[in-house]
């Protein structure tokens, strides 16, 4: 049975993930990748870069566009000109609503505090909690019993509604028992909280020198659009990809790495003529979904969810999320892995003319937002970010389709999917439960482990030689400690697809066994042909 507790514990025990600054008690929302985790995450990012950017060669393009179309990369800075965030809309609009509790002095994200209406006699209160959904009802009951000073034998005096609601679904918070409070009505009115981390440029920095750690990698791509066009001779439609850190001061980071304050994104901004944008939107939705299943996420655990109009980000005219059934969610619920947004010309036009007004009349091109003096609220760069099509001589501001994936959420989804408990024979041939991480060979941190069966009779020397040879091609691991069955188990937990064992026969006939992590099959191959055999199996 897959449980988040078991996955988190394996991640720590085997060195996939550690809490940041753990020896000082940790810091919420920040995670470090251990020796296995860093390899897994690099492999995921490299698979993305190879499949989407460097190795991209898709011969099918929609809307009659030439194929393969071009995909190039960028690596931009985390700190950018403060004006970037004003024109992008993040300065004014990138916020969550939070509430503070006057009693506990704690702060919560308004839309994340859940709870239920509880009634005893003629008194009805809303008992809130931050507990996971599975524990919500028990926790609400426990707190309500305490609030009404009820003993277990009088539990039937309490009625708890079936419906779980969030604070933002209530009309007011007067009857709310806050998650860590003893009295009612202790929550403040919801307030906006900008999620960008502030920082100051230079030693003497004043208000004008305040800037932000980027909350998305996308803006670096938009502000370099013209540089890429002029330096690479790419032609619209084409895409620019970037992998890098982003930072968001999340009010309630949680669910392991799912909602972190520092995380990595893998983003593509795909620039196309306006009349092709719907076709490209559909193209990227399908292509990105297929990428996850090709790397091993099961299609039963993935859904594509089209956003409701009210959910759309300020720049978006259409967004679909690829969502995964993370085990920390109740059955039937999914968490976002990647968003594919149709951003129209919002970003390029904002960086050209000044921030566009998301409240512009529907059905018309967005207008630049004006201040109280009727002047642009935030001036754009004034640079011409439009594109002239050489063939038609038509000039337009390209529309953008943005597949935006989280590297850390991707790693988490692949870890959850890979976690498996099955049966395998131990050293004495008895069947035992084993924990195995069934990671796709492209993602597996270690591709093969090399073992001498015993630590004598020349076996370690042969194994070391094989290890040295394989290291030139892939990440391999050498282990000569303990019973061989135990060594297999350790590699199963690390997700290593193949184990190579040097035994007595190896010394005479120059062969070794390759043991397959998933089928447990063992095949003998010649040492001379081992690298080739492994590379072929790894695909
Ligand atoms: N440029 C568009 C953009 O940033 P987003 O939906 O806010 O869109 C894209 O973020 C992806 O980045 C998400 O689908 C998720 O995978 C990842 N992501 C966003 N916030 C995150 C967080 N706090 N922790 C981990 N990953 C996050």
XYZ file of C-alpha atoms and ligand atoms in Angstrom:
566
model
C 0.000 0.000 0.000
C 1.402 3.421 -1.031
C 1.402 5.891 1.800
C 2.999 9.306 1.931
C 4.586 8.477 5.300
C 6.405 5.498 3.814
C 7.555 7.488 0.778
C 8.820 10.382 2.916
C 10.629 7.959 5.202
C 12.306 6.154 2.283
C 13.362 9.507 0.797
C 15.149 10.455 4.003
C 16.578 6.982 4.780
C 18.004 6.464 1.289
C 19.149 10.035 0.647
C 16.645 11.339 -1.878
C 15.474 14.342 0.136
C 16.337 16.058 3.405
C 14.752 18.978 5.172
C 16.857 22.090 4.645
C 18.952 23.146 7.683
C 17.677 20.098 9.538
C 20.293 20.234 12.308
C 18.882 23.634 13.304
C 15.321 22.341 13.332
C 14.688 22.873 9.621
C 13.090 25.742 7.760
C 9.592 25.302 6.398
C 9.170 25.057 2.658
C 12.826 24.392 1.804
C 14.246 20.994 0.840
C 17.689 19.614 0.013
C 18.296 16.797 -2.440
C 20.597 14.044 -1.172
C 22.995 11.932 -3.265
C 20.212 9.879 -4.886
C 17.780 12.792 -5.129
C 20.194 15.078 -6.929
C 20.805 12.431 -9.597
C 17.075 11.818 -10.008
C 16.311 15.510 -10.336
C 19.172 16.081 -12.795
C 17.940 13.141 -14.866
C 14.426 14.583 -14.948
C 15.694 18.008 -16.002
C 18.007 16.473 -18.602
C 15.168 14.358 -20.021
C 13.068 17.520 -20.328
C 15.894 19.523 -21.923
C 16.728 16.717 -24.333
C 13.125 15.942 -25.328
C 11.809 19.520 -25.462
C 14.818 21.609 -26.484
C 18.075 20.062 -27.658
C 16.806 16.803 -29.102
C 13.418 18.151 -30.160
C 12.646 17.002 -33.684
C 8.880 16.686 -33.827
C 7.884 16.318 -37.437
C 4.229 17.017 -36.726
C 3.306 20.680 -36.322
C -0.254 22.015 -36.155
C -1.865 24.760 -38.238
C 0.277 24.024 -41.298
C 3.386 25.339 -39.504
C 6.764 24.081 -40.764
C 8.175 21.075 -38.906
C 10.392 20.530 -37.089
C 9.955 24.000 -35.633
C 12.773 25.488 -33.589
C 13.296 25.208 -29.852
C 16.180 27.045 -28.162
C 17.297 27.525 -24.551
C 18.081 30.363 -22.146
C 19.495 30.703 -18.658
C 18.476 34.026 -17.093
C 19.212 35.631 -13.743
C 17.064 35.174 -10.664
C 17.164 38.885 -9.843
C 15.913 41.131 -12.630
C 15.076 44.812 -13.129
C 12.238 45.745 -10.692
C 10.185 47.063 -13.620
C 9.925 43.494 -14.967
C 7.665 42.543 -12.051
C 5.555 45.682 -12.355
C 4.862 45.122 -16.063
C 4.379 41.365 -15.655
C 1.587 42.004 -13.138
C 3.307 40.166 -10.287
C 3.875 43.342 -8.268
C 0.138 44.097 -8.090
C -1.517 40.755 -8.584
C 0.670 37.900 -7.403
C -0.807 37.434 -3.981
C -2.708 35.066 -1.788
C -5.265 36.029 0.841
C -4.238 35.341 4.377
C -5.852 35.671 7.766
C -4.137 36.191 11.113
C -5.373 34.765 14.383
C -5.421 37.412 17.145
C -5.287 34.691 19.793
C -2.607 32.274 18.555
C -0.723 34.923 16.503
C -0.585 32.419 13.651
C -1.146 33.180 9.967
C -3.096 31.015 7.506
C -3.905 30.982 3.829
C -7.573 31.898 3.629
C -8.524 29.294 1.038
C -6.672 26.463 2.772
C -8.320 26.469 6.187
C -11.061 23.861 6.095
C -13.613 22.769 8.615
C -17.206 21.833 9.390
C -20.268 23.319 11.034
C -20.794 21.766 14.483
C -23.975 22.133 16.516
C -24.837 21.483 20.123
C -28.262 22.567 21.309
C -28.914 26.015 19.869
C -25.205 26.880 19.427
C -23.652 26.439 16.014
C -19.951 27.053 15.382
C -17.555 26.439 12.497
C -14.616 24.367 13.727
C -11.625 24.798 11.448
C -8.477 22.753 11.104
C -5.348 22.424 8.975
C -5.373 18.635 9.368
C -5.043 16.492 6.242
C -8.384 15.629 4.666
C -8.325 12.050 6.014
C -7.940 13.305 9.594
C -10.230 16.315 9.238
C -13.415 14.835 10.691
C -11.665 13.294 13.721
C -9.833 16.519 14.428
C -12.997 18.640 14.079
C -14.859 16.278 16.438
C -12.037 16.386 19.007
C -11.917 20.197 18.975
C -15.707 20.601 19.030
C -16.018 18.211 22.016
C -13.415 20.264 23.835
C -15.049 23.580 22.939
C -18.486 22.415 24.141
C -16.857 20.703 27.149
C -18.514 17.410 26.214
C -17.476 14.049 27.665
C -17.231 10.951 25.464
C -20.474 9.571 26.905
C -22.328 12.712 25.677
C -20.814 12.664 22.204
C -24.246 12.160 20.596
C -25.228 15.701 21.676
C -22.919 16.979 18.964
C -23.971 17.203 15.300
C -21.271 17.649 12.682
C -22.216 18.596 9.135
C -21.178 16.252 6.322
C -19.894 19.089 4.202
C -16.266 20.181 4.450
C -15.898 23.904 3.659
C -13.019 26.317 3.360
C -12.991 29.715 5.059
C -13.404 31.506 1.741
C -16.748 29.736 1.334
C -18.160 31.326 4.525
C -19.852 34.715 4.771
C -18.001 35.853 7.893
C -15.585 34.497 10.481
C -17.445 35.502 13.678
C -18.541 31.919 14.467
C -15.242 30.366 13.406
C -13.017 28.542 15.859
C -9.600 29.212 14.264
C -7.252 26.204 13.848
C -5.158 26.994 16.942
C -7.584 29.098 19.007
C -9.770 28.386 22.038
C -12.317 31.206 21.503
C -14.494 32.142 18.547
C -14.065 35.034 16.113
C -10.324 35.542 16.527
C -9.472 35.739 12.812
C -8.762 39.043 11.102
C -10.308 40.049 7.781
C -8.475 38.391 4.869
C -5.578 40.494 3.583
C -3.523 40.324 0.410
C -0.001 38.977 0.822
C 2.409 39.286 -2.096
C 4.236 36.021 -2.628
C 7.445 37.505 -4.030
C 10.549 37.505 -1.825
C 11.888 41.060 -1.573
C 15.537 41.965 -1.739
C 17.552 45.165 -2.083
C 20.122 46.020 -4.715
C 23.381 47.553 -3.442
C 24.545 48.592 0.017
C 22.721 51.940 0.114
C 19.516 50.598 -1.376
C 16.366 52.684 -0.892
C 12.784 51.987 -2.000
C 13.717 52.289 -5.710
C 16.361 49.593 -5.267
C 13.885 47.037 -3.984
C 13.560 44.090 -6.271
C 12.442 40.493 -6.022
C 13.620 36.938 -6.413
C 11.841 35.730 -9.533
C 8.590 33.867 -8.828
C 8.699 32.237 -12.281
C 11.383 31.727 -14.922
C 9.025 32.870 -17.692
C 9.742 36.604 -17.461
C 13.441 36.139 -18.277
C 12.315 34.594 -21.547
C 9.905 37.398 -22.446
C 12.391 40.181 -21.825
C 14.986 38.346 -23.966
C 12.584 37.619 -26.837
C 14.173 40.220 -29.128
C 17.733 39.181 -28.182
C 16.983 35.583 -29.105
C 15.301 36.587 -32.382
C 18.207 38.815 -33.395
C 20.979 36.429 -32.365
C 19.630 33.006 -33.370
C 17.758 33.686 -36.616
C 14.807 31.642 -35.330
C 11.458 32.206 -37.004
C 8.004 32.357 -35.398
C 6.572 29.837 -34.517
C 9.370 28.782 -32.196
C 9.899 28.116 -28.504
C 12.357 29.165 -25.813
C 12.912 26.898 -22.830
C 14.493 27.555 -19.485
C 15.140 25.514 -16.341
C 15.858 27.349 -13.126
C 15.028 28.271 -9.569
C 11.931 30.242 -8.664
C 10.924 31.548 -5.270
C 7.523 32.115 -3.689
C 6.927 33.065 -0.106
C 4.083 30.555 0.235
C 1.967 31.231 3.335
C 1.483 27.553 4.090
C 4.115 25.385 2.394
C 3.169 21.735 2.748
C 2.804 18.200 1.439
C 6.530 17.464 1.368
C 8.086 19.267 -1.619
C 4.727 19.837 -3.360
C 4.386 23.435 -2.156
C 7.867 24.759 -1.438
C 9.207 28.274 -1.117
C 12.225 27.599 -3.322
C 11.707 25.287 -6.282
C 12.756 24.723 -9.858
C 10.669 25.238 -12.954
C 11.044 23.902 -16.489
C 9.232 26.408 -18.659
C 8.676 26.856 -22.375
C 7.369 30.057 -23.905
C 6.183 29.169 -27.370
C 5.739 32.161 -29.697
C 3.297 31.844 -32.588
C 1.106 33.927 -34.920
C -2.161 34.884 -33.156
C -4.347 32.859 -35.534
C -2.364 29.671 -34.769
C -2.414 29.993 -31.008
C -5.410 27.723 -30.259
C -3.889 24.953 -32.400
C -0.531 25.279 -30.603
C -2.287 25.293 -27.245
C -3.860 21.919 -28.059
C -0.552 20.651 -29.446
C 1.380 21.443 -26.231
C -1.315 20.044 -23.966
C -1.120 16.684 -25.752
C 2.650 16.635 -26.096
C 3.297 17.422 -22.450
C 0.789 14.845 -21.222
C 2.437 12.166 -23.386
C 5.873 13.075 -21.964
C 4.830 12.144 -18.437
C 3.351 8.801 -19.440
C 6.395 7.940 -21.577
C 8.567 8.449 -18.485
C 6.412 6.173 -16.383
C 3.493 8.025 -14.775
C 0.437 5.825 -15.194
C -2.337 7.371 -17.231
C -4.875 6.318 -14.547
C -3.144 8.657 -12.089
C -3.012 11.633 -14.461
C -5.724 13.987 -15.631
C -5.856 17.060 -17.836
C -8.070 19.676 -16.220
C -9.252 22.710 -18.150
C -9.520 25.797 -15.877
C -12.877 27.449 -15.232
C -12.893 31.107 -16.482
C -12.887 32.383 -12.854
C -9.742 30.412 -12.055
C -7.629 31.839 -14.868
C -4.499 33.815 -13.994
C -4.617 37.531 -14.840
C -2.772 37.013 -18.147
C -4.399 33.805 -19.322
C -7.154 33.313 -21.887
C -7.061 29.528 -21.389
C -5.184 27.141 -19.111
C -5.145 23.414 -18.634
C -3.392 21.653 -15.764
C -1.799 18.255 -15.901
C -2.643 16.840 -12.485
C -1.424 13.760 -10.654
C -3.115 11.678 -7.965
C -0.513 12.341 -5.251
C -0.956 9.901 -2.344
C -1.326 12.756 0.180
C -4.631 13.661 -1.510
C -7.892 11.832 -0.845
C -8.961 9.334 -3.541
C -10.368 11.102 -6.590
C -8.395 14.326 -5.983
C -5.406 15.461 -8.044
C -2.592 17.998 -7.571
C -1.076 20.244 -10.259
C 2.084 19.005 -11.926
C 2.211 21.383 -14.848
C 0.119 24.215 -16.269
C -0.257 24.825 -19.991
C -1.421 28.404 -20.436
C -2.490 30.322 -23.479
C -1.113 33.751 -22.472
C -2.118 35.650 -25.605
C 0.136 38.681 -26.204
C -0.132 39.844 -22.583
C 3.537 39.508 -21.678
C 5.233 40.878 -24.787
C 2.788 43.784 -25.022
C 3.162 44.600 -21.314
C 6.952 44.695 -21.573
C 6.611 46.869 -24.656
C 3.833 49.324 -23.694
C 3.378 49.053 -19.931
C 1.313 46.790 -17.740
C -1.920 45.737 -19.393
C -5.142 46.024 -17.459
C -6.623 42.593 -16.746
C -9.987 44.298 -16.192
C -10.123 45.606 -19.777
C -13.554 45.109 -21.392
C -14.106 41.521 -22.456
C -13.697 40.723 -26.147
C -11.368 43.684 -26.792
C -7.555 43.795 -26.784
C -6.310 44.580 -23.270
C -5.613 48.259 -22.585
C -2.561 49.611 -20.771
C -3.438 50.201 -17.119
C -3.565 53.907 -16.227
C -2.888 55.661 -12.913
C -5.063 58.367 -11.317
C -3.434 60.995 -13.602
C -4.421 59.067 -16.734
C -0.790 58.082 -17.436
C 0.441 54.450 -17.809
C 0.631 52.998 -14.288
C 3.896 51.236 -15.086
C 5.791 52.195 -18.229
C 7.001 49.339 -20.439
C 10.479 49.150 -21.949
C 9.378 51.076 -25.054
C 11.246 48.483 -27.159
C 9.490 47.015 -30.170
C 8.823 43.372 -29.297
C 6.718 42.639 -32.347
C 7.717 40.297 -35.165
C 7.714 40.757 -38.926
C 7.023 37.630 -40.959
C 9.516 37.733 -43.859
C 7.302 35.687 -46.171
C 4.093 37.722 -45.753
C 5.656 40.990 -44.508
C 2.975 40.923 -41.807
C 3.882 42.508 -38.452
C 2.320 41.218 -35.227
C 2.943 40.706 -31.530
C 3.285 36.920 -31.202
C 0.912 35.020 -28.968
C 2.378 32.733 -26.349
C 1.560 29.203 -25.267
C 3.346 28.282 -22.069
C 3.870 24.731 -20.816
C 5.163 25.389 -17.297
C 6.326 22.390 -15.284
C 7.754 22.118 -11.780
C 10.916 20.020 -11.553
C 10.388 19.319 -7.853
C 6.738 18.377 -8.318
C 7.819 16.167 -11.198
C 10.386 14.429 -8.981
C 7.748 13.993 -6.271
C 5.245 12.479 -8.712
C 7.837 10.059 -10.123
C 8.899 9.064 -6.596
C 5.273 8.424 -5.603
C 4.577 6.459 -8.779
C 7.768 4.399 -8.415
C 7.171 3.342 -4.810
C 6.122 -0.316 -4.896
C 5.931 -3.124 -2.377
C 6.054 -6.646 -3.814
C 7.433 -10.091 -3.002
C 10.913 -11.327 -3.831
C 13.041 -14.251 -2.596
C 15.692 -13.537 0.045
C 19.171 -15.173 0.215
C 17.613 -18.437 1.425
C 14.947 -18.459 -1.268
C 12.124 -17.455 1.138
C 9.650 -14.922 -0.266
C 9.824 -11.583 1.526
C 8.138 -8.222 1.041
C 10.515 -5.882 -0.736
C 10.304 -2.147 -1.322
C 11.305 -1.239 -4.829
C 11.400 2.117 -6.595
C 10.308 1.287 -10.133
C 11.798 4.401 -11.720
C 12.118 4.639 -15.500
C 15.747 3.786 -16.439
C 16.226 7.331 -17.808
C 15.337 8.757 -14.399
C 16.961 6.161 -12.131
C 19.750 7.827 -10.099
C 22.038 4.782 -10.395
C 21.850 2.830 -13.643
C 23.692 -0.289 -12.491
C 25.328 -1.631 -9.330
C 28.337 -3.945 -9.470
C 28.847 -6.632 -6.811
C 31.492 -9.296 -6.272
C 29.550 -12.301 -4.907
C 32.141 -12.652 -2.139
C 35.025 -10.483 -1.073
C 37.766 -12.974 -2.073
C 39.058 -15.295 -4.812
C 39.783 -12.424 -7.216
C 36.100 -11.445 -7.541
C 36.497 -7.892 -6.114
C 39.312 -7.189 -8.608
C 37.166 -8.211 -11.599
C 34.189 -6.293 -10.223
C 36.321 -3.165 -9.716
C 37.533 -3.377 -13.300
C 33.946 -3.639 -14.584
C 32.915 -0.751 -12.331
C 35.704 1.455 -13.752
C 34.724 0.622 -17.324
C 30.969 1.236 -16.782
C 31.605 4.534 -14.977
C 32.689 6.026 -18.286
C 29.173 5.522 -19.661
C 26.738 5.871 -16.767
C 26.278 6.386 -13.038
C 27.240 3.073 -11.404
C 27.666 1.967 -7.813
C 30.067 -0.558 -6.301
C 29.106 -2.601 -3.238
C 30.893 -5.546 -1.667
C 29.407 -5.393 1.858
C 27.051 -8.028 3.297
C 24.956 -10.789 1.767
C 24.226 -10.337 -1.908
C 20.441 -10.477 -1.304
C 20.734 -7.475 1.035
C 22.732 -5.622 -1.586
C 20.000 -6.272 -4.161
C 17.404 -4.918 -1.710
C 19.345 -1.721 -1.160
C 19.543 -1.154 -4.902
C 15.818 -1.925 -5.299
C 15.078 0.875 -2.835
C 17.374 3.210 -4.766
C 15.552 2.336 -8.004
C 18.657 0.861 -9.703
C 17.385 -1.007 -12.793
C 20.281 -3.506 -13.051
C 22.671 -5.285 -10.707
C 25.791 -6.969 -12.090
C 27.219 -9.838 -10.054
C 30.704 -11.248 -10.447
C 30.776 -14.859 -9.209
C 32.994 -17.940 -9.431
C 32.047 -18.578 -13.052
C 33.034 -15.065 -14.012
C 36.670 -15.880 -13.331
C 36.702 -18.883 -15.651
C 34.318 -17.956 -18.475
C 34.491 -14.134 -18.292
C 30.710 -13.711 -17.869
C 28.595 -11.960 -15.229
C 24.905 -11.964 -14.330
C 22.627 -9.012 -14.961
C 19.683 -8.981 -12.570
C 16.621 -7.015 -13.670
C 15.072 -4.942 -10.844
C 11.456 -5.403 -11.970
C 11.294 -8.954 -13.394
C 14.044 -10.279 -11.066
C 15.330 -12.260 -14.055
C 19.045 -12.989 -14.151
C 20.836 -13.245 -17.489
C 24.491 -14.169 -18.111
C 26.404 -11.935 -20.470
C 30.043 -11.753 -21.533
C 32.031 -9.107 -19.661
C 33.243 -7.758 -23.031
C 29.640 -7.159 -24.097
C 28.390 -5.833 -20.777
C 28.467 -2.061 -21.514
C 26.631 -2.584 -24.766
C 24.072 -4.920 -23.157
C 23.345 -2.381 -20.414
C 23.140 0.624 -22.728
C 20.685 -1.324 -24.877
C 18.545 -2.248 -21.862
C 18.583 1.316 -20.504
C 17.096 2.502 -23.808
N 4.941 30.849 -15.541
C 3.702 30.281 -15.124
C 3.761 29.717 -13.776
O 4.718 29.921 -13.047
P 2.417 28.275 -12.075
O 1.221 27.394 -12.282
O 2.359 29.270 -10.992
O 2.676 28.963 -13.486
C 4.050 26.382 -12.802
O 3.681 27.348 -11.840
C 4.502 25.113 -12.125
O 5.522 25.401 -11.170
C 3.411 24.404 -11.332
O 2.625 23.569 -12.153
C 4.225 23.591 -10.345
O 4.679 22.393 -10.947
C 5.420 24.493 -10.087
N 5.213 25.244 -8.828
C 4.526 26.375 -8.657
N 4.547 26.766 -7.372
C 5.254 25.833 -6.707
C 5.640 25.654 -5.334
N 5.313 26.543 -4.390
N 6.384 24.564 -4.999
C 6.750 23.672 -5.944
N 6.423 23.792 -7.251
C 5.689 24.853 -7.636
